[in-house]
Every structure is written in C-alpha cells, then in structure tokens.
C-alpha cells in the first residue's frame, strides 16, 4: 500500500501530469511524469496516481491491476525526484499481464521518462 502522503487524489494533479508531463508507454501501461519547477507550491514528496478504466476489464480485474501497480510503484518511489507527480494509466493488456511483467513495464517506462 502507498502511504497517504504519496497518493495523488486531486483531479487537477492528474490533469496537469497528463497534459504537461513526459510520457512513455509500453504494451500494458502508459506513464506520465511531471516534475514541477521551483515556482510551484507543491509538497516535496513524490505522488503517484493510477488510472484503470473499464476497458481493462470487470471490477475484479481492475482492482487486481491497481493493487499490483500500487505495490510496484511503492518500490519505485525512491527513484523519483522530490516533488514529482506520476500518473500510471493501465491499458487493456494489463489485465492479462502477471505481476512481474507489470513491474518490468513500469520500470522500463520510468527509466525512459527520467532520462
């Protein structure tokens, strides 16, 4: 589980990260990373949000994908810059991906957006 201070819950944070952040995709997910400048009043800890639409599958499948992604993202928090906003959007292929495949896709996408 992600600690509360690392959860992205406001819609404006999601919108801003998707519109202005760097993007990288893979077969099962798309990652948007926004690193705000010093002129913003954001907290100094990274925040992570997840988007898993009904296209991924029924509620049971969507919740399983979210749980797997949350756990993988928690392990990747230390590699994110201070006040970064990370949005992970699951694609329909995420429903069939196992835990290790989702983790590998997330790490690969994070490496690309952090370059």
PDB file of N, CA, C and O in Angstrom, residues 58-110:
ATOM      1  N   UNK A  58     -13.541  -6.235 -15.937  1.00  0.00           N
ATOM      2  CA  UNK A  58     -14.509  -6.031 -14.854  1.00  0.00           C
ATOM      3  C   UNK A  58     -13.815  -5.561 -13.574  1.00  0.00           C
ATOM      4  O   UNK A  58     -12.583  -5.549 -13.482  1.00  0.00           O
ATOM      5  N   UNK A  59     -14.588  -5.202 -12.579  1.00  0.00           N
ATOM      6  CA  UNK A  59     -14.067  -4.602 -11.351  1.00  0.00           C
ATOM      7  C   UNK A  59     -13.003  -5.462 -10.672  1.00  0.00           C
ATOM      8  O   UNK A  59     -12.005  -4.940 -10.169  1.00  0.00           O
ATOM      9  N   UNK A  60     -13.196  -6.754 -10.653  1.00  0.00           N
ATOM     10  CA  UNK A  60     -12.229  -7.640 -10.007  1.00  0.00           C
ATOM     11  C   UNK A  60     -10.867  -7.533 -10.683  1.00  0.00           C
ATOM     12  O   UNK A  60      -9.831  -7.427 -10.019  1.00  0.00           O
ATOM     13  N   UNK A  61     -10.859  -7.512 -11.984  1.00  0.00           N
ATOM     14  CA  UNK A  61      -9.600  -7.424 -12.741  1.00  0.00           C
ATOM     15  C   UNK A  61      -8.976  -6.049 -12.557  1.00  0.00           C
ATOM     16  O   UNK A  61      -7.766  -5.924 -12.345  1.00  0.00           O
ATOM     17  N   UNK A  62      -9.793  -4.989 -12.642  1.00  0.00           N
ATOM     18  CA  UNK A  62      -9.257  -3.626 -12.465  1.00  0.00           C
ATOM     19  C   UNK A  62      -8.622  -3.457 -11.091  1.00  0.00           C
ATOM     20  O   UNK A  62      -7.537  -2.882 -10.961  1.00  0.00           O
ATOM     21  N   UNK A  63      -9.279  -3.951 -10.059  1.00  0.00           N
ATOM     22  CA  UNK A  63      -8.726  -3.824  -8.709  1.00  0.00           C
ATOM     23  C   UNK A  63      -7.439  -4.620  -8.543  1.00  0.00           C
ATOM     24  O   UNK A  63      -6.507  -4.168  -7.879  1.00  0.00           O
ATOM     25  N   UNK A  64      -7.357  -5.783  -9.163  1.00  0.00           N
ATOM     26  CA  UNK A  64      -6.128  -6.572  -9.095  1.00  0.00           C
ATOM     27  C   UNK A  64      -4.982  -5.835  -9.787  1.00  0.00           C
ATOM     28  O   UNK A  64      -3.863  -5.771  -9.271  1.00  0.00           O
ATOM     29  N   UNK A  65      -5.261  -5.246 -10.945  1.00  0.00           N
ATOM     30  CA  UNK A  65      -4.238  -4.482 -11.665  1.00  0.00           C
ATOM     31  C   UNK A  65      -3.786  -3.293 -10.816  1.00  0.00           C
ATOM     32  O   UNK A  65      -2.588  -3.021 -10.700  1.00  0.00           O
ATOM     33  N   UNK A  66      -4.734  -2.585 -10.196  1.00  0.00           N
ATOM     34  CA  UNK A  66      -4.365  -1.442  -9.346  1.00  0.00           C
ATOM     35  C   UNK A  66      -3.509  -1.871  -8.163  1.00  0.00           C
ATOM     36  O   UNK A  66      -2.524  -1.198  -7.831  1.00  0.00           O
ATOM     37  N   UNK A  67      -3.869  -2.970  -7.515  1.00  0.00           N
ATOM     38  CA  UNK A  67      -3.074  -3.451  -6.373  1.00  0.00           C
ATOM     39  C   UNK A  67      -1.652  -3.780  -6.805  1.00  0.00           C
ATOM     40  O   UNK A  67      -0.686  -3.408  -6.128  1.00  0.00           O
ATOM     41  N   UNK A  68      -1.509  -4.457  -7.931  1.00  0.00           N
ATOM     42  CA  UNK A  68      -0.176  -4.804  -8.420  1.00  0.00           C
ATOM     43  C   UNK A  68       0.633  -3.552  -8.760  1.00  0.00           C
ATOM     44  O   UNK A  68       1.814  -3.449  -8.431  1.00  0.00           O
ATOM     45  N   UNK A  69      -0.005  -2.610  -9.427  1.00  0.00           N
ATOM     46  CA  UNK A  69       0.697  -1.375  -9.801  1.00  0.00           C
ATOM     47  C   UNK A  69       1.073  -0.548  -8.573  1.00  0.00           C
ATOM     48  O   UNK A  69       2.150   0.045  -8.528  1.00  0.00           O
ATOM     49  N   UNK A  70       0.181  -0.489  -7.585  1.00  0.00           N
ATOM     50  CA  UNK A  70       0.490   0.256  -6.349  1.00  0.00           C
ATOM     51  C   UNK A  70       1.724  -0.310  -5.676  1.00  0.00           C
ATOM     52  O   UNK A  70       2.601   0.424  -5.219  1.00  0.00           O
ATOM     53  N   UNK A  71       1.800  -1.624  -5.590  1.00  0.00           N
ATOM     54  CA  UNK A  71       2.947  -2.250  -4.945  1.00  0.00           C
ATOM     55  C   UNK A  71       4.225  -1.987  -5.729  1.00  0.00           C
ATOM     56  O   UNK A  71       5.272  -1.674  -5.152  1.00  0.00           O
ATOM     57  N   UNK A  72       4.154  -2.104  -7.041  1.00  0.00           N
ATOM     58  CA  UNK A  72       5.331  -1.842  -7.873  1.00  0.00           C
ATOM     59  C   UNK A  72       5.759  -0.377  -7.776  1.00  0.00           C
ATOM     60  O   UNK A  72       6.950  -0.076  -7.728  1.00  0.00           O
ATOM     61  N   UNK A  73       4.787   0.539  -7.760  1.00  0.00           N
ATOM     62  CA  UNK A  73       5.105   1.968  -7.680  1.00  0.00           C
ATOM     63  C   UNK A  73       5.726   2.312  -6.333  1.00  0.00           C
ATOM     64  O   UNK A  73       6.620   3.165  -6.247  1.00  0.00           O
ATOM     65  N   UNK A  74       5.263   1.665  -5.275  1.00  0.00           N
ATOM     66  CA  UNK A  74       5.826   1.931  -3.948  1.00  0.00           C
ATOM     67  C   UNK A  74       7.313   1.612  -3.929  1.00  0.00           C
ATOM     68  O   UNK A  74       8.111   2.335  -3.333  1.00  0.00           O
ATOM     69  N   UNK A  75       7.701   0.548  -4.615  1.00  0.00           N
ATOM     70  CA  UNK A  75       9.115   0.181  -4.675  1.00  0.00           C
ATOM     71  C   UNK A  75       9.925   1.170  -5.507  1.00  0.00           C
ATOM     72  O   UNK A  75      11.134   1.277  -5.332  1.00  0.00           O
ATOM     73  N   UNK A  76       9.269   1.897  -6.404  1.00  0.00           N
ATOM     74  CA  UNK A  76       9.967   2.829  -7.296  1.00  0.00           C
ATOM     75  C   UNK A  76       9.978   4.265  -6.777  1.00  0.00           C
ATOM     76  O   UNK A  76      10.559   5.138  -7.422  1.00  0.00           O
ATOM     77  N   UNK A  77       9.340   4.536  -5.650  1.00  0.00           N
ATOM     78  CA  UNK A  77       9.243   5.907  -5.136  1.00  0.00           C
ATOM     79  C   UNK A  77      10.605   6.542  -4.876  1.00  0.00           C
ATOM     80  O   UNK A  77      10.790   7.738  -5.112  1.00  0.00           O
ATOM     81  N   UNK A  78      11.546   5.759  -4.396  1.00  0.00           N
ATOM     82  CA  UNK A  78      12.843   6.333  -4.042  1.00  0.00           C
ATOM     83  C   UNK A  78      13.593   6.866  -5.256  1.00  0.00           C
ATOM     84  O   UNK A  78      14.447   7.736  -5.131  1.00  0.00           O
ATOM     85  N   UNK A  79      13.267   6.386  -6.448  1.00  0.00           N
ATOM     86  CA  UNK A  79      13.943   6.838  -7.657  1.00  0.00           C
ATOM     87  C   UNK A  79      13.319   8.061  -8.295  1.00  0.00           C
ATOM     88  O   UNK A  79      13.829   8.570  -9.289  1.00  0.00           O
ATOM     89  N   UNK A  80      12.205   8.565  -7.729  1.00  0.00           N
ATOM     90  CA  UNK A  80      11.527   9.730  -8.300  1.00  0.00           C
ATOM     91  C   UNK A  80      12.083  11.021  -7.707  1.00  0.00           C
ATOM     92  O   UNK A  80      12.438  11.054  -6.529  1.00  0.00           O
ATOM     93  N   UNK A  81      12.131  12.085  -8.507  1.00  0.00           N
ATOM     94  CA  UNK A  81      12.572  13.380  -7.978  1.00  0.00           C
ATOM     95  C   UNK A  81      11.619  13.885  -6.895  1.00  0.00           C
ATOM     96  O   UNK A  81      10.463  13.459  -6.827  1.00  0.00           O
ATOM     97  N   UNK A  82      12.085  14.823  -6.087  1.00  0.00           N
ATOM     98  CA  UNK A  82      11.380  15.329  -4.916  1.00  0.00           C
ATOM     99  C   UNK A  82       9.889  15.549  -5.017  1.00  0.00           C
ATOM    100  O   UNK A  82       9.107  14.891  -4.343  1.00  0.00           O
ATOM    101  N   UNK A  83       9.432  16.461  -5.846  1.00  0.00           N
ATOM    102  CA  UNK A  83       8.004  16.791  -5.881  1.00  0.00           C
ATOM    103  C   UNK A  83       7.339  16.285  -7.157  1.00  0.00           C
ATOM    104  O   UNK A  83       6.401  16.893  -7.659  1.00  0.00           O
ATOM    105  N   UNK A  84       7.800  15.170  -7.667  1.00  0.00           N
ATOM    106  CA  UNK A  84       7.289  14.622  -8.921  1.00  0.00           C
ATOM    107  C   UNK A  84       5.852  14.129  -8.770  1.00  0.00           C
ATOM    108  O   UNK A  84       5.426  13.709  -7.699  1.00  0.00           O
ATOM    109  N   UNK A  85       5.122  14.201  -9.876  1.00  0.00           N
ATOM    110  CA  UNK A  85       3.774  13.662  -9.952  1.00  0.00           C
ATOM    111  C   UNK A  85       3.800  12.583 -11.033  1.00  0.00           C
ATOM    112  O   UNK A  85       4.112  12.857 -12.181  1.00  0.00           O
ATOM    113  N   UNK A  86       3.479  11.358 -10.641  1.00  0.00           N
ATOM    114  CA  UNK A  86       3.498  10.225 -11.548  1.00  0.00           C
ATOM    115  C   UNK A  86       2.077   9.705 -11.721  1.00  0.00           C
ATOM    116  O   UNK A  86       1.398   9.427 -10.742  1.00  0.00           O
ATOM    117  N   UNK A  87       1.640   9.599 -12.969  1.00  0.00           N
ATOM    118  CA  UNK A  87       0.336   9.012 -13.280  1.00  0.00           C
ATOM    119  C   UNK A  87       0.588   7.765 -14.117  1.00  0.00           C
ATOM    120  O   UNK A  87       1.255   7.831 -15.147  1.00  0.00           O
ATOM    121  N   UNK A  88       0.055   6.643 -13.655  1.00  0.00           N
ATOM    122  CA  UNK A  88       0.210   5.366 -14.353  1.00  0.00           C
ATOM    123  C   UNK A  88      -1.164   4.985 -14.903  1.00  0.00           C
ATOM    124  O   UNK A  88      -2.109   4.817 -14.137  1.00  0.00           O
ATOM    125  N   UNK A  89      -1.254   4.874 -16.222  1.00  0.00           N
ATOM    126  CA  UNK A  89      -2.518   4.515 -16.868  1.00  0.00           C
ATOM    127  C   UNK A  89      -2.396   3.116 -17.432  1.00  0.00           C
ATOM    128  O   UNK A  89      -1.536   2.832 -18.262  1.00  0.00           O
ATOM    129  N   UNK A  90      -3.258   2.230 -16.953  1.00  0.00           N
ATOM    130  CA  UNK A  90      -3.235   0.836 -17.403  1.00  0.00           C
ATOM    131  C   UNK A  90      -3.978   0.704 -18.722  1.00  0.00           C
ATOM    132  O   UNK A  90      -5.038   1.301 -18.911  1.00  0.00           O
ATOM    133  N   UNK A  91      -3.415  -0.068 -19.626  1.00  0.00           N
ATOM    134  CA  UNK A  91      -4.053  -0.374 -20.898  1.00  0.00           C
ATOM    135  C   UNK A  91      -4.718  -1.748 -20.798  1.00  0.00           C
ATOM    136  O   UNK A  91      -4.440  -2.513 -19.871  1.00  0.00           O
ATOM    137  N   UNK A  92      -5.607  -2.090 -21.728  1.00  0.00           N
ATOM    138  CA  UNK A  92      -6.297  -3.383 -21.648  1.00  0.00           C
ATOM    139  C   UNK A  92      -5.364  -4.593 -21.529  1.00  0.00           C
ATOM    140  O   UNK A  92      -5.724  -5.590 -20.906  1.00  0.00           O
ATOM    141  N   UNK A  93      -4.173  -4.525 -22.072  1.00  0.00           N
ATOM    142  CA  UNK A  93      -3.230  -5.643 -21.979  1.00  0.00           C
ATOM    143  C   UNK A  93      -2.764  -5.892 -20.546  1.00  0.00           C
ATOM    144  O   UNK A  93      -2.259  -6.976 -20.230  1.00  0.00           O
ATOM    145  N   UNK A  94      -2.944  -4.919 -19.650  1.00  0.00           N
ATOM    146  CA  UNK A  94      -2.541  -5.086 -18.252  1.00  0.00           C
ATOM    147  C   UNK A  94      -3.368  -6.153 -17.555  1.00  0.00           C
ATOM    148  O   UNK A  94      -2.915  -6.755 -16.579  1.00  0.00           O
ATOM    149  N   UNK A  95      -4.569  -6.412 -18.041  1.00  0.00           N
ATOM    150  CA  UNK A  95      -5.428  -7.416 -17.425  1.00  0.00           C
ATOM    151  C   UNK A  95      -4.818  -8.801 -17.519  1.00  0.00           C
ATOM    152  O   UNK A  95      -4.970  -9.622 -16.609  1.00  0.00           O
ATOM    153  N   UNK A  96      -4.101  -9.084 -18.600  1.00  0.00           N
ATOM    154  CA  UNK A  96      -3.513 -10.406 -18.807  1.00  0.00           C
ATOM    155  C   UNK A  96      -2.065 -10.497 -18.349  1.00  0.00           C
ATOM    156  O   UNK A  96      -1.501 -11.596 -18.323  1.00  0.00           O
ATOM    157  N   UNK A  97      -1.464  -9.370 -17.992  1.00  0.00           N
ATOM    158  CA  UNK A  97      -0.058  -9.363 -17.579  1.00  0.00           C
ATOM    159  C   UNK A  97       0.068  -9.841 -16.140  1.00  0.00           C
ATOM    160  O   UNK A  97      -0.758  -9.504 -15.292  1.00  0.00           O
ATOM    161  N   UNK A  98       1.106 -10.606 -15.863  1.00  0.00           N
ATOM    162  CA  UNK A  98       1.326 -11.030 -14.483  1.00  0.00           C
ATOM    163  C   UNK A  98       2.101  -9.948 -13.730  1.00  0.00           C
ATOM    164  O   UNK A  98       2.489  -8.918 -14.288  1.00  0.00           O
ATOM    165  N   UNK A  99       2.318 -10.207 -12.444  1.00  0.00           N
ATOM    166  CA  UNK A  99       2.938  -9.227 -11.560  1.00  0.00           C
ATOM    167  C   UNK A  99       4.319  -8.795 -12.060  1.00  0.00           C
ATOM    168  O   UNK A  99       4.628  -7.607 -12.114  1.00  0.00           O
ATOM    169  N   UNK A 100       5.137  -9.753 -12.444  1.00  0.00           N
ATOM    170  CA  UNK A 100       6.494  -9.437 -12.893  1.00  0.00           C
ATOM    171  C   UNK A 100       6.507  -8.653 -14.200  1.00  0.00           C
ATOM    172  O   UNK A 100       7.328  -7.750 -14.390  1.00  0.00           O
ATOM    173  N   UNK A 101       5.586  -8.980 -15.100  1.00  0.00           N
ATOM    174  CA  UNK A 101       5.524  -8.264 -16.381  1.00  0.00           C
ATOM    175  C   UNK A 101       5.096  -6.813 -16.163  1.00  0.00           C
ATOM    176  O   UNK A 101       5.650  -5.902 -16.793  1.00  0.00           O
ATOM    177  N   UNK A 102       4.118  -6.589 -15.282  1.00  0.00           N
ATOM    178  CA  UNK A 102       3.716  -5.210 -14.979  1.00  0.00           C
ATOM    179  C   UNK A 102       4.864  -4.437 -14.355  1.00  0.00           C
ATOM    180  O   UNK A 102       5.101  -3.273 -14.688  1.00  0.00           O
ATOM    181  N   UNK A 103       5.581  -5.064 -13.450  1.00  0.00           N
ATOM    182  CA  UNK A 103       6.717  -4.407 -12.811  1.00  0.00           C
ATOM    183  C   UNK A 103       7.805  -4.049 -13.804  1.00  0.00           C
ATOM    184  O   UNK A 103       8.383  -2.962 -13.754  1.00  0.00           O
ATOM    185  N   UNK A 104       8.083  -4.960 -14.721  1.00  0.00           N
ATOM    186  CA  UNK A 104       9.112  -4.697 -15.734  1.00  0.00           C
ATOM    187  C   UNK A 104       8.682  -3.552 -16.649  1.00  0.00           C
ATOM    188  O   UNK A 104       9.499  -2.675 -16.982  1.00  0.00           O
ATOM    189  N   UNK A 105       7.405  -3.534 -17.051  1.00  0.00           N
ATOM    190  CA  UNK A 105       6.905  -2.446 -17.896  1.00  0.00           C
ATOM    191  C   UNK A 105       6.984  -1.109 -17.161  1.00  0.00           C
ATOM    192  O   UNK A 105       7.381  -0.101 -17.737  1.00  0.00           O
ATOM    193  N   UNK A 106       6.612  -1.104 -15.885  1.00  0.00           N
ATOM    194  CA  UNK A 106       6.654   0.140 -15.107  1.00  0.00           C
ATOM    195  C   UNK A 106       8.085   0.642 -14.975  1.00  0.00           C
ATOM    196  O   UNK A 106       8.352   1.824 -15.186  1.00  0.00           O
ATOM    197  N   UNK A 107       9.006  -0.235 -14.649  1.00  0.00           N
ATOM    198  CA  UNK A 107      10.415   0.186 -14.518  1.00  0.00           C
ATOM    199  C   UNK A 107      10.975   0.701 -15.839  1.00  0.00           C
ATOM    200  O   UNK A 107      11.669   1.724 -15.878  1.00  0.00           O
ATOM    201  N   UNK A 108      10.660   0.017 -16.934  1.00  0.00           N
ATOM    202  CA  UNK A 108      11.151   0.440 -18.257  1.00  0.00           C
ATOM    203  C   UNK A 108      10.609   1.832 -18.611  1.00  0.00           C
ATOM    204  O   UNK A 108      11.352   2.703 -19.083  1.00  0.00           O
ATOM    205  N   UNK A 109       9.327   2.044 -18.365  1.00  0.00           N
ATOM    206  CA  UNK A 109       8.726   3.350 -18.670  1.00  0.00           C
ATOM    207  C   UNK A 109       9.307   4.443 -17.783  1.00  0.00           C
ATOM    208  O   UNK A 109       9.568   5.559 -18.247  1.00  0.00           O
ATOM    209  N   UNK A 110       9.513   4.137 -16.506  1.00  0.00           N
ATOM    210  CA  UNK A 110      10.098   5.129 -15.603  1.00  0.00           C
ATOM    211  C   UNK A 110      11.516   5.504 -16.027  1.00  0.00           C
ATOM    212  O   UNK A 110      11.894   6.677 -15.961  1.00  0.00           O
TER     213      UNK A 110
END
